[in-house]
Amino acid sequence: MASKSRRKSGKGRKRGSQKPSAAANAATANGSPQESSPVKEAAAARRPRPAQSGGAAAHGVDVRALLNDASIPYCWAFGIFFGLTAIVAPYGQTVNGFNPDLHMAGYLQVGGLAFILVYLFHYLQRGHNALYMPRTPMIWVVFALYLWMLISLLWAHNFYEAWVKILDWGAALCIFVLSLLLIRDSRTFFPVLLCFYLGGLAVSLLGVGQYLLAVDWVQQHQAPAATFGNKNMAGEYLVLVAPLGACFLLNTRHRIAPWLYAFSGSFIIAYLFYGRTRASWVSFIAEVVLLAGFFIYFRFRHGYRPHWDRNKTFAFVASFVFLFALVNMHPGMLSDGTLGIDARVNPSAGTTKAESFAGTIKSALGGFEHSRNQRYTMWLNSLAMFRDHWFLGTGIGNWMVYYPAYQIAVEVDHMLTANLYHINAHNDYVEFLCELGLVGAVMMLMLIFIILRTIGRVASSRGISDENRMFGIAAAISILGISANAAFSFPLQQPVTIAMFLFYLALIVVVSNTLNDEDRDMYALRMPAQIYRISFIAVVGVAVAFLSFMHYQWYKSEAHYRVASASMSLGRYKAMDQYGRLAFERNPMRTYLHIFPATYYAKQSNYTKAIHHFEKLRDDYPWRIEIMQNLGASYLYSGRFARAREVFNLWDSLQPHSRALLKAHGMMLAQVGDRAGAIDRLTRAREKFEKAVEEARLGGDEKKARRRQLKLDQINQVLASLGYRPDAAKPAPAKQPSG
């Protein structure tokens, strides 16, 4: 009867009509009005307050109180900072011919830490003594993986290459932590993701302009590359951005916004089409399939119905027609009649013939077999590298250092020459397997499992609102799309894509933690004493100052490096040496800069000093063919024949059929008096150089033909000095019997 009377007395009473309790008044004062009832008051009394709980995790944190503490303005600032990475950061360098990746890395490293410094100072100065992040095992796995990268510095053969990757992943880790601190629900998702999407739109607009209008005020290596210098890198960035457009289009209820999202998506897709990057195409198709699959799943499991009206239908149809028109345009079609950006980058490739949609697809897939075979060769040889370094790996960033030693381990890699070497394995999973070994592979498998489990929770949980779920699914599709791209390319070796990847990981973690009730299970990093807070801020401040100074020196070094490289190609060796030394003074960690003084002394016939610098290069790049060739020649011309033989024998074990090796080895044997060995190698080298001269002339490259002809003349002179006569080496024809 008592229970009936309670129900009866509560019947018809308005919610919240009772006198508010002290707990409810305290919550209302913090900007989070709550209902008052005996059950809620009892729960509030039992719930430990965030400032009083003694453990590492804070259970039942009121996220609304955290949101009202100036988080949303910081999210807008964070979104603008991160969204401008691909626009502002590379621009200052690409216009001067610098390396865009270096500038983006510095922007993210210094800017990310500086943003954390400002946020922590503001947050802790307002009286808080703890930092809150969602409780998830993903945080521990990500930190453990980064710690293993740091430990691998102990056995990494080349410290500089490893240090560059450590800094890139460190900046991404700062973005990851900052995202977990700032983002709570859709009010904080939206500003960051909108800035991302607008940044991707700006990149695609510039790329489309480069393709159709022959915009050439940003230098490029592979056009159209927008601000990335390489169209493959720009495609990977847009693969991460593209799913956001579908999320915004489905969630918006405005009249004009659907048209903006639909047409911006057309520009992004058109750029991916113009780039003709097969890995980006595969990733984008996978994202479209995943989006359709998630939509069908939500429709049947959650009854999800997006807000779709006639206005959105018209916007979608109009943008599709616009996209169809874009993909049927040819390079430079809207410019002043020139051949377009392809002709500006490579004049021999210019064309004024417009290709149809099917023609573009066919031409892009024309080199698929060659590209597939080349990647297959690299992956097989890389697995041989893993076989020899299976437990600890070679060290982060050192795949490129070790790979030349395995270029013929399983299959012969014909692309690797003295002037061409591989920087990445074109498969991030294989590259990380070789660099981090079995220990790192186990951590990556754990991270993949947690990612898939978190995505499953976002997709299946009924306690997440539709708006939050769509943002989480957009992030999940981006993660899965770039994961597909990583199987054929190297997006997780670029600073901006690494940072975006970890940001999306933080986003799906936060979305999986956004249930209908606002009380969440959070980690709490407590700093109760003032000295702890001051020390923490001081450490971050010192790191910002150090990275700022370091990147300033690296930018100056890169500028001198570019001038030195251009001087080398023009044959101005004195200027090359001068700027090469300036580059090394700014960045002494980069031992490859020894190539400039080494080349200068070799050209001056000062082989003692040349050998000194070439040996420093060999210490950090022991299997680089370019260094072997020059070091062996310096040993040879300085009369150190035993050392030259050692270098040439190592070179012969890696590239036994190289015409440059046969020429250098044959001339060395001629110097030491081995006539038979010298004639054997020089005659084989002559045959290869004769074919190379003919190929260069057929290709219309007279400059390359003259260089090869000069080397061919040197071979003939040495053979003549050895008394070799080609006619005498050929057997006389047999006489025909008479009658």
XYZ file of C-alpha atoms in Angstrom:
739
model
C 0.000 0.000 0.000
C 2.889 2.280 0.704
C 4.248 1.851 -2.802
C 0.808 2.594 -4.239
C 0.510 5.754 -2.213
C 3.892 6.945 -3.364
C 2.927 6.397 -6.978
C -0.425 8.018 -6.381
C 1.022 11.027 -4.645
C 3.558 11.499 -7.424
C 0.915 11.225 -10.118
C 0.169 14.467 -11.878
C 2.984 16.381 -10.208
C 5.205 18.362 -12.558
C 8.849 17.322 -12.913
C 11.129 19.348 -10.688
C 8.248 20.837 -8.688
C 9.784 19.679 -5.416
C 12.044 21.962 -3.482
C 15.577 21.672 -4.881
C 18.119 20.017 -2.661
C 21.574 21.353 -1.858
C 23.137 18.972 -4.366
C 20.800 20.168 -7.112
C 21.508 23.807 -6.276
C 25.237 23.154 -6.461
C 24.830 21.491 -9.836
C 22.717 24.407 -11.111
C 25.345 26.874 -9.979
C 27.874 25.082 -12.185
C 25.714 25.611 -15.232
C 24.177 22.101 -15.340
C 20.566 22.222 -14.019
C 19.322 18.833 -12.920
C 16.033 17.355 -11.798
C 15.450 16.927 -8.123
C 14.086 13.705 -6.710
C 14.831 11.558 -3.658
C 16.425 8.894 -5.880
C 18.707 11.413 -7.628
C 19.602 13.062 -4.317
C 20.595 9.711 -2.847
C 22.637 8.868 -5.949
C 24.310 12.274 -5.758
C 25.153 11.711 -2.113
C 26.691 8.309 -2.848
C 28.635 9.545 -5.890
C 32.247 10.611 -5.107
C 33.095 14.091 -6.258
C 35.900 14.435 -8.842
C 38.090 16.547 -6.558
C 37.782 14.094 -3.631
C 38.242 10.686 -5.255
C 41.634 9.269 -4.501
C 42.058 6.820 -7.402
C 43.463 7.324 -10.893
C 39.992 7.104 -12.409
C 37.134 9.454 -11.678
C 33.779 7.664 -11.845
C 30.679 9.682 -12.596
C 32.266 12.947 -13.786
C 29.665 15.539 -14.811
C 30.806 16.386 -18.320
C 28.385 19.302 -18.648
C 30.311 21.167 -15.950
C 33.528 20.589 -17.894
C 31.927 21.793 -21.130
C 30.824 25.038 -19.545
C 34.436 25.717 -18.573
C 35.478 27.440 -21.824
C 36.013 24.175 -23.769
C 34.022 25.181 -26.850
C 36.085 28.318 -27.668
C 39.208 26.216 -27.314
C 37.708 23.657 -29.715
C 37.198 26.375 -32.322
C 40.779 27.545 -31.826
C 42.046 23.955 -32.013
C 40.033 23.279 -35.165
C 41.363 26.405 -36.886
C 44.931 25.528 -35.887
C 44.656 21.942 -37.109
C 42.606 22.770 -40.215
C 45.225 25.270 -41.407
C 48.007 22.670 -41.297
C 47.638 21.665 -44.937
C 47.137 25.254 -46.133
C 49.383 27.636 -44.211
C 52.164 25.326 -43.051
C 53.520 24.063 -46.401
C 52.913 27.276 -48.355
C 55.910 29.231 -47.115
C 58.198 26.427 -48.202
C 56.657 25.170 -51.418
C 56.864 28.609 -52.987
C 60.594 28.582 -52.244
C 61.144 24.995 -53.310
C 61.464 23.618 -49.788
C 60.196 20.365 -48.307
C 56.465 20.641 -47.362
C 56.660 17.710 -44.925
C 59.366 19.445 -42.887
C 57.264 22.579 -42.489
C 54.082 20.670 -41.625
C 56.002 18.646 -39.029
C 57.362 21.795 -37.393
C 53.946 23.453 -37.450
C 52.315 20.477 -35.724
C 55.104 19.857 -33.215
C 55.621 23.431 -32.055
C 51.977 24.483 -32.488
C 50.559 21.384 -30.813
C 52.759 21.715 -27.725
C 52.181 25.481 -27.578
C 48.408 24.900 -27.713
C 48.672 22.388 -24.857
C 50.746 24.895 -22.881
C 48.164 27.689 -23.262
C 45.244 25.360 -22.518
C 46.887 23.897 -19.400
C 47.857 27.317 -18.088
C 44.309 28.629 -18.529
C 42.673 25.444 -17.235
C 44.818 25.063 -14.111
C 44.726 28.768 -13.302
C 40.941 28.538 -12.957
C 41.348 26.389 -9.859
C 41.211 22.878 -11.365
C 43.598 20.303 -9.951
C 42.939 17.410 -12.368
C 42.802 16.677 -16.097
C 40.043 14.321 -17.282
C 40.147 11.897 -20.222
C 37.771 9.049 -21.183
C 38.616 5.744 -19.571
C 39.765 3.419 -22.372
C 42.597 0.902 -22.867
C 43.409 2.581 -26.199
C 45.299 5.316 -24.322
C 47.647 2.779 -22.747
C 48.271 0.915 -26.005
C 49.007 4.127 -27.947
C 51.424 5.310 -25.259
C 53.066 1.861 -25.054
C 53.578 1.822 -28.832
C 55.177 5.272 -28.735
C 57.358 4.222 -25.791
C 58.569 1.236 -27.826
C 59.452 3.600 -30.676
C 61.497 5.649 -28.216
C 63.270 2.552 -26.893
C 64.126 1.470 -30.449
C 66.388 4.540 -30.686
C 68.906 2.496 -28.688
C 69.590 0.099 -31.589
C 68.556 2.235 -34.571
C 71.523 2.377 -36.948
C 70.733 5.907 -38.154
C 69.703 8.121 -35.250
C 68.627 11.109 -37.372
C 66.118 9.163 -39.486
C 64.688 7.637 -36.305
C 64.534 11.005 -34.511
C 62.483 12.564 -37.330
C 59.849 9.829 -36.984
C 59.870 10.111 -33.190
C 59.071 13.821 -33.463
C 56.277 13.204 -36.002
C 54.588 10.620 -33.787
C 55.200 12.761 -30.701
C 53.320 15.664 -32.288
C 50.477 13.311 -33.211
C 50.430 12.026 -29.629
C 50.048 15.621 -28.387
C 47.076 16.031 -30.753
C 45.649 12.760 -29.416
C 45.903 13.867 -25.783
C 44.618 17.368 -26.518
C 41.612 15.907 -28.343
C 40.759 13.690 -25.378
C 41.005 16.688 -23.043
C 38.903 19.060 -25.168
C 36.249 17.042 -26.982
C 33.181 15.863 -25.078
C 30.129 15.736 -27.390
C 28.729 17.122 -30.662
C 29.086 20.733 -29.459
C 32.852 20.195 -29.392
C 33.002 17.745 -32.334
C 31.475 20.177 -34.772
C 33.943 23.111 -34.745
C 37.016 20.881 -35.045
C 35.604 18.675 -37.803
C 34.188 21.637 -39.718
C 37.633 23.288 -39.789
C 39.141 19.993 -40.968
C 36.628 19.781 -43.756
C 37.158 23.376 -44.863
C 40.906 22.754 -44.928
C 40.360 19.733 -47.161
C 38.086 21.805 -49.400
C 40.814 24.454 -49.779
C 43.349 21.766 -50.720
C 40.997 20.258 -53.316
C 40.168 23.678 -54.813
C 43.862 24.441 -55.249
C 44.449 21.008 -56.786
C 41.548 21.401 -59.221
C 42.876 24.844 -60.137
C 46.307 23.352 -60.801
C 44.740 20.754 -63.073
C 42.255 22.895 -65.006
C 43.714 26.408 -64.792
C 47.431 25.510 -64.811
C 47.985 27.312 -61.493
C 51.749 27.227 -61.006
C 52.481 29.577 -58.090
C 52.964 26.554 -55.795
C 55.810 24.277 -56.837
C 55.092 20.575 -57.202
C 56.936 17.338 -57.686
C 53.991 15.287 -58.940
C 51.091 17.419 -60.152
C 48.406 18.242 -59.201
C 49.729 18.218 -55.641
C 48.040 21.286 -54.034
C 50.340 22.251 -51.139
C 51.789 18.780 -50.539
C 54.359 18.681 -53.352
C 53.152 15.179 -54.251
C 49.668 14.200 -55.425
C 49.842 10.913 -53.501
C 50.250 12.772 -50.200
C 47.404 15.159 -51.018
C 45.176 12.202 -51.921
C 45.864 10.547 -48.568
C 44.909 13.753 -46.761
C 41.619 14.041 -48.656
C 40.787 10.388 -47.992
C 40.751 11.328 -44.301
C 38.559 14.384 -44.929
C 36.004 13.078 -47.456
C 33.667 11.137 -45.077
C 33.047 14.284 -43.035
C 31.107 15.802 -45.940
C 28.568 12.970 -45.901
C 28.183 13.341 -42.120
C 27.548 17.087 -42.365
C 25.128 16.640 -45.269
C 23.044 14.076 -43.396
C 22.966 16.020 -40.113
C 22.322 19.570 -41.325
C 18.849 21.123 -41.297
C 19.721 24.418 -42.969
C 18.626 25.422 -46.452
C 21.977 26.573 -47.865
C 24.373 24.222 -46.047
C 23.419 21.102 -48.104
C 24.446 22.880 -51.301
C 27.798 23.847 -49.813
C 28.517 20.331 -48.536
C 27.377 18.660 -51.770
C 29.447 20.851 -54.109
C 32.488 20.776 -51.829
C 32.274 16.982 -51.962
C 32.264 17.215 -55.767
C 35.529 19.173 -55.692
C 37.145 16.681 -53.315
C 36.105 13.690 -55.438
C 37.186 15.482 -58.625
C 40.635 16.088 -57.183
C 40.983 12.435 -56.193
C 40.033 11.584 -59.774
C 42.535 14.043 -61.283
C 45.330 12.717 -59.088
C 45.008 9.227 -60.615
C 46.358 7.711 -57.402
C 45.175 4.127 -57.315
C 45.666 3.736 -53.545
C 43.442 6.774 -52.913
C 40.811 5.390 -55.285
C 40.762 2.079 -53.428
C 40.439 3.896 -50.100
C 37.646 6.166 -51.315
C 35.665 3.257 -52.791
C 36.085 1.390 -49.496
C 34.767 4.456 -47.645
C 31.685 4.657 -49.880
C 30.949 0.959 -49.320
C 31.431 1.312 -45.553
C 29.181 4.372 -45.404
C 26.404 2.505 -47.222
C 26.848 -0.517 -44.965
C 26.723 1.521 -41.762
C 23.677 3.415 -42.992
C 21.777 0.186 -43.713
C 22.817 -1.236 -40.326
C 21.621 1.869 -38.477
C 18.351 1.821 -40.383
C 17.478 -1.695 -39.261
C 19.029 -1.708 -35.765
C 18.343 1.818 -34.549
C 15.593 2.936 -36.918
C 17.833 5.798 -38.037
C 16.251 8.154 -40.540
C 18.411 11.108 -41.633
C 16.823 14.472 -42.206
C 16.420 14.355 -45.997
C 14.143 16.678 -47.925
C 13.633 17.932 -51.476
C 16.278 20.638 -51.022
C 18.944 18.038 -50.266
C 17.833 15.963 -53.240
C 18.227 18.909 -55.605
C 21.646 19.742 -54.102
C 22.819 16.151 -54.478
C 21.662 15.839 -58.095
C 23.164 19.204 -59.062
C 26.504 18.357 -57.457
C 26.545 14.974 -59.214
C 26.012 16.632 -62.604
C 28.752 19.143 -61.745
C 31.099 16.306 -60.757
C 30.398 14.492 -64.030
C 31.369 17.640 -65.934
C 34.570 18.050 -63.892
C 35.850 14.525 -64.423
C 35.455 14.855 -68.197
C 37.733 17.918 -68.426
C 41.369 17.651 -69.489
C 44.456 19.416 -68.073
C 44.578 23.150 -68.784
C 41.113 23.155 -70.362
C 40.125 26.390 -68.627
C 43.522 28.075 -68.941
C 44.824 30.332 -71.698
C 45.316 27.551 -74.239
C 48.573 26.191 -72.840
C 49.163 22.510 -72.328
C 48.331 22.730 -68.636
C 50.070 21.692 -65.475
C 51.226 18.302 -66.793
C 53.172 20.040 -69.543
C 54.672 22.533 -67.091
C 56.028 19.752 -64.920
C 57.060 17.481 -67.797
C 56.959 19.128 -71.240
C 57.232 15.804 -73.062
C 54.006 14.638 -71.384
C 51.841 17.571 -72.430
C 48.707 16.887 -74.403
C 45.746 18.922 -75.605
C 43.545 15.904 -76.241
C 40.652 15.586 -73.843
C 40.153 12.170 -72.266
C 36.785 10.746 -71.408
C 35.962 9.348 -68.005
C 36.635 5.791 -69.173
C 39.830 6.893 -70.929
C 41.188 8.442 -67.766
C 40.443 5.282 -65.789
C 42.129 3.152 -68.437
C 45.257 5.321 -68.608
C 45.537 5.427 -64.811
C 45.335 1.641 -64.603
C 47.812 1.202 -67.446
C 50.834 0.958 -65.146
C 49.063 -1.086 -62.501
C 50.888 -4.325 -63.275
C 54.320 -2.702 -63.131
C 53.478 -0.886 -59.885
C 52.068 -4.056 -58.354
C 55.145 -6.097 -59.280
C 57.474 -3.429 -57.902
C 55.629 -3.287 -54.593
C 55.484 -7.067 -54.415
C 59.278 -7.195 -54.831
C 59.801 -4.613 -52.086
C 57.494 -6.450 -49.688
C 59.171 -9.819 -50.229
C 62.624 -8.332 -49.681
C 61.336 -6.503 -46.603
C 60.075 -9.769 -45.126
C 63.617 -11.083 -45.503
C 64.710 -8.052 -43.461
C 62.136 -8.956 -40.793
C 63.488 -12.506 -40.739
C 66.891 -11.168 -39.640
C 65.485 -8.589 -37.161
C 62.329 -10.374 -36.096
C 62.214 -9.586 -32.379
C 63.372 -5.978 -31.875
C 63.249 -4.698 -35.446
C 65.687 -2.339 -37.126
C 64.523 0.701 -35.149
C 61.916 3.283 -36.062
C 62.648 5.131 -39.316
C 65.449 2.751 -40.346
C 63.722 0.669 -43.019
C 65.214 2.920 -45.685
C 68.701 2.408 -44.201
C 68.548 -1.397 -44.231
C 66.567 -2.061 -47.402
C 69.478 -1.669 -49.903
C 71.155 -4.626 -48.161
C 68.095 -6.766 -49.040
C 67.398 -5.531 -52.557
C 68.141 -8.980 -54.038
C 67.287 -11.100 -50.974
C 64.199 -12.677 -52.576
C 63.680 -10.883 -55.892
C 65.913 -8.398 -57.696
C 64.736 -4.806 -57.223
C 65.663 -3.258 -60.569
C 64.484 0.233 -59.580
C 67.216 0.686 -56.970
C 70.225 2.465 -58.503
C 72.963 4.851 -57.436
C 70.644 7.779 -58.128
C 67.353 6.246 -56.941
C 66.614 4.697 -53.572
C 63.430 3.852 -51.691
C 62.401 5.910 -48.673
C 59.286 3.893 -47.777
C 58.071 0.341 -48.319
C 54.735 1.475 -49.840
C 53.072 -0.614 -47.144
C 52.961 0.819 -43.635
C 52.249 -2.555 -42.047
C 55.330 -4.167 -43.605
C 57.460 -1.141 -42.768
C 56.384 -1.067 -39.112
C 56.878 -4.832 -38.891
C 60.497 -4.458 -40.025
C 61.225 -1.420 -37.852
C 59.465 -2.405 -34.599
C 59.784 -6.191 -34.770
C 57.531 -8.730 -33.115
C 57.061 -6.619 -29.985
C 55.770 -3.685 -31.985
C 53.620 -5.999 -34.116
C 51.870 -7.350 -31.008
C 51.137 -3.787 -29.863
C 49.774 -2.868 -33.287
C 47.502 -5.929 -33.266
C 46.214 -4.935 -29.843
C 45.559 -1.400 -31.114
C 43.708 -2.729 -34.173
C 41.564 -4.946 -31.952
C 40.681 -2.040 -29.643
C 39.911 0.213 -32.621
C 37.531 -2.363 -34.124
C 35.897 -2.973 -30.744
C 35.424 0.764 -30.188
C 33.946 1.194 -33.667
C 31.591 -1.695 -32.927
C 30.502 -0.029 -29.712
C 29.842 3.247 -31.540
C 27.777 1.429 -34.166
C 25.780 -0.873 -31.873
C 25.238 1.036 -28.608
C 21.685 2.330 -28.190
C 22.697 4.951 -25.657
C 24.469 7.223 -28.176
C 22.527 9.981 -29.900
C 22.191 9.877 -33.687
C 24.162 13.100 -34.127
C 27.088 11.880 -32.025
C 26.944 8.480 -33.715
C 27.238 10.004 -37.201
C 30.330 11.975 -36.192
C 31.834 8.816 -34.730
C 31.046 6.792 -37.842
C 32.590 9.483 -40.066
C 35.778 9.181 -37.999
C 35.589 5.369 -38.131
C 35.190 5.357 -41.914
C 38.181 7.703 -42.239
C 40.259 5.376 -40.049
C 39.276 2.303 -42.064
C 39.789 4.142 -45.364
C 43.303 5.300 -44.519
C 44.042 1.805 -43.169
C 43.216 0.434 -46.611
C 45.446 3.100 -48.166
C 48.277 2.100 -45.827
C 48.360 -1.358 -47.432
C 49.560 0.179 -50.729
C 51.142 3.490 -49.728
C 52.683 5.216 -46.701
C 50.153 7.633 -45.114
C 51.357 6.806 -41.589
C 54.822 8.106 -42.463
C 53.579 11.667 -43.119
C 53.198 14.101 -40.187
C 49.752 15.507 -41.022
C 48.115 12.125 -41.733
C 49.607 10.628 -38.550
C 48.130 13.510 -36.521
C 44.715 13.185 -38.180
C 44.724 9.414 -37.674
C 45.309 9.756 -33.920
C 42.743 12.556 -33.698
C 40.117 10.261 -35.226
C 41.088 7.560 -32.714
C 40.422 10.045 -29.905
C 37.118 11.004 -31.527
C 35.714 7.472 -31.657
C 36.801 6.956 -28.040
C 34.894 10.061 -26.955
C 31.820 9.143 -29.024
C 31.752 5.636 -27.548
C 31.690 7.304 -24.135
C 28.820 9.738 -24.900
C 25.796 7.978 -23.464
C 22.456 9.660 -22.825
C 23.339 10.204 -19.188
C 26.075 12.772 -18.694
C 28.002 10.831 -16.040
C 31.048 9.092 -17.524
C 33.939 6.962 -16.395
C 37.065 9.118 -16.810
C 40.770 8.999 -16.085
C 41.901 11.803 -13.790
C 45.469 13.101 -13.809
C 45.648 14.851 -10.445
C 48.028 17.666 -9.548
C 46.866 18.763 -6.082
C 49.957 20.810 -5.197
C 50.768 24.094 -6.874
C 54.373 23.025 -7.392
C 53.219 20.076 -9.531
C 51.164 22.316 -11.793
C 53.959 24.855 -12.168
C 56.521 22.128 -12.900
C 54.297 20.497 -15.497
C 53.709 23.788 -17.311
C 57.436 24.602 -17.109
C 58.406 21.284 -18.722
C 55.964 21.835 -21.594
C 57.252 25.396 -22.010
C 60.867 24.223 -22.233
C 59.847 21.619 -24.834
C 58.126 24.322 -26.917
C 61.221 26.538 -26.771
C 63.538 23.652 -27.702
C 61.409 22.530 -30.656
C 61.040 26.111 -31.893
C 64.806 26.628 -31.936
C 65.461 23.212 -33.468
C 62.982 23.662 -36.308
C 64.250 27.158 -37.031
C 67.719 25.673 -37.479
C 66.331 22.841 -39.597
C 64.455 25.273 -41.877
C 67.637 27.269 -42.439
C 69.561 24.052 -43.066
C 66.951 22.907 -45.590
C 67.228 26.226 -47.434
C 71.019 25.838 -47.724
C 70.586 22.172 -48.699
C 68.340 23.100 -51.627
C 70.868 25.652 -52.905
C 73.707 23.150 -52.520
C 71.752 20.469 -54.421
C 70.975 22.891 -57.254
C 74.639 23.957 -57.396
C 75.710 20.306 -57.637
C 73.371 19.644 -60.572
C 74.732 22.755 -62.331
C 78.359 21.789 -61.735
C 79.082 24.751 -59.461
C 81.030 22.765 -56.897
C 82.493 25.672 -54.933
C 79.022 27.080 -54.215
C 77.834 23.522 -53.477
C 80.537 23.103 -50.852
C 79.849 26.514 -49.315
C 76.097 26.019 -48.907
C 76.533 22.375 -47.930
C 78.730 23.396 -44.994
C 76.199 26.034 -43.955
C 73.473 23.381 -44.033
C 75.559 21.050 -41.850
C 76.275 23.820 -39.325
C 72.540 24.345 -38.879
C 71.692 20.637 -38.637
C 74.737 18.528 -37.645
C 72.476 15.521 -36.909
C 71.826 15.099 -40.633
C 74.956 13.220 -41.655
C 73.852 12.934 -45.283
C 74.973 16.563 -45.682
C 78.562 15.234 -45.788
C 77.818 14.403 -49.435
C 78.560 18.015 -50.464
C 82.100 18.445 -49.062
C 82.887 14.860 -50.066
C 81.887 15.541 -53.683
C 83.762 18.868 -53.686
C 87.030 17.292 -52.514
C 86.631 14.415 -54.970
C 86.246 16.911 -57.831
C 89.392 18.698 -56.573
C 91.259 15.337 -56.508
C 91.786 15.737 -52.750
C 90.849 12.136 -52.101
C 92.092 12.043 -48.498
C 89.505 14.585 -47.363
C 86.900 13.135 -49.717
C 87.377 9.705 -48.144
C 86.979 11.238 -44.670
C 83.507 12.576 -45.520
C 82.438 9.521 -47.550
C 83.321 7.260 -44.607
C 81.089 9.344 -42.334
C 78.308 8.845 -44.861
C 78.974 5.114 -44.973
C 78.752 4.872 -41.184
C 75.103 6.006 -41.239
C 74.123 4.644 -44.685
C 76.313 1.549 -45.062
C 74.426 0.013 -48.001
C 73.583 3.121 -50.059
C 74.821 2.438 -53.626
C 75.628 6.088 -54.316
C 77.992 6.193 -51.335
C 79.649 2.878 -52.240
C 80.299 4.081 -55.770
C 81.954 7.337 -54.707
C 83.866 5.859 -51.772
C 85.220 3.014 -53.907
C 86.299 5.446 -56.629
C 88.046 7.649 -54.049
C 89.909 4.635 -52.656
C 90.844 3.647 -56.200
C 92.186 7.027 -57.299
C 94.097 7.470 -54.020
C 95.884 4.128 -54.563
C 94.197 2.277 -51.666
C 93.344 -0.734 -53.811
C 92.614 -3.159 -50.952
C 89.956 -0.857 -49.527
C 88.547 -0.250 -52.995
C 88.280 -4.007 -53.549
C 86.335 -4.407 -50.283
C 83.846 -1.713 -51.301
C 83.417 -3.095 -54.822
C 82.959 -6.640 -53.544
C 80.177 -5.440 -51.223
C 78.635 -3.526 -54.105
C 78.914 -6.613 -56.308
C 77.028 -8.659 -53.695
C 74.130 -6.172 -53.878
C 74.053 -5.239 -57.577
C 76.074 -7.786 -59.564
C 74.799 -6.548 -62.945
C 75.201 -2.779 -62.464
C 77.006 -1.145 -65.386
C 78.484 1.488 -63.038
C 79.847 -1.287 -60.808
C 81.313 -3.207 -63.750
C 83.051 -0.053 -65.006
C 84.475 0.952 -61.603
C 85.488 -2.601 -60.666
C 87.118 -3.183 -64.053
C 89.142 0.036 -63.838
C 90.277 -0.924 -60.329
C 91.431 -4.354 -61.545
C 93.289 -2.675 -64.402
C 95.121 -0.534 -61.847
C 96.246 -3.548 -59.805
C 97.366 -5.491 -62.896
C 94.545 -8.071 -63.124
C 94.230 -7.878 -66.930
C 91.843 -10.790 -67.397
C 89.456 -9.632 -64.662
C 89.562 -6.053 -65.908
C 88.810 -7.049 -69.507
C 85.948 -9.310 -68.392
C 84.187 -6.565 -66.420
C 84.933 -3.724 -68.814
C 83.630 -5.587 -71.857
C 80.380 -6.344 -70.033
C 80.161 -2.730 -68.936
C 80.735 -1.571 -72.522
C 77.824 -3.658 -73.811
C 75.512 -2.209 -71.180
C 76.626 1.380 -71.843
C 76.158 0.945 -75.606
C 72.554 -0.119 -74.988
C 72.069 2.744 -72.525
C 73.340 5.321 -75.056
C 70.991 3.944 -77.694
C 68.003 4.025 -75.305
C 68.727 7.644 -74.343
C 68.919 8.725 -77.989
C 65.711 6.912 -78.866
C 64.045 8.661 -75.946
C 65.207 12.049 -77.196
C 67.418 12.801 -74.169
C 70.647 13.930 -75.828
C 72.140 15.230 -72.589
C 71.868 11.831 -70.949
C 73.177 10.178 -74.116
C 76.293 12.401 -74.086
C 77.024 11.584 -70.440
C 76.775 7.861 -71.118
C 78.842 8.168 -74.277
C 81.597 9.879 -72.269
C 81.730 6.934 -69.876
C 81.729 4.552 -72.835
C 84.745 6.371 -74.298
C 86.577 5.987 -70.973
C 85.944 2.244 -71.027
C 87.261 1.964 -74.599
C 90.400 3.891 -73.659
C 91.158 1.560 -70.737
C 90.512 -1.517 -72.899
C 92.847 -0.134 -75.551
C 95.547 0.454 -72.926
C 95.185 -3.201 -71.893
C 95.804 -4.291 -75.486
C 92.307 -5.624 -75.926
C 91.113 -6.027 -79.529
C 87.436 -6.888 -80.024
C 88.105 -8.687 -83.332
C 90.747 -10.907 -81.746
C 88.345 -11.929 -79.010
C 85.790 -13.231 -81.488
C 86.357 -16.777 -82.827
C 87.137 -17.006 -86.541
C 84.292 -18.398 -88.670
C 84.722 -22.027 -89.746
C 85.710 -22.625 -93.360
C 83.085 -24.149 -95.623
C 84.180 -27.402 -97.285
C 84.807 -27.027 -101.007
C 82.756 -28.921 -103.563
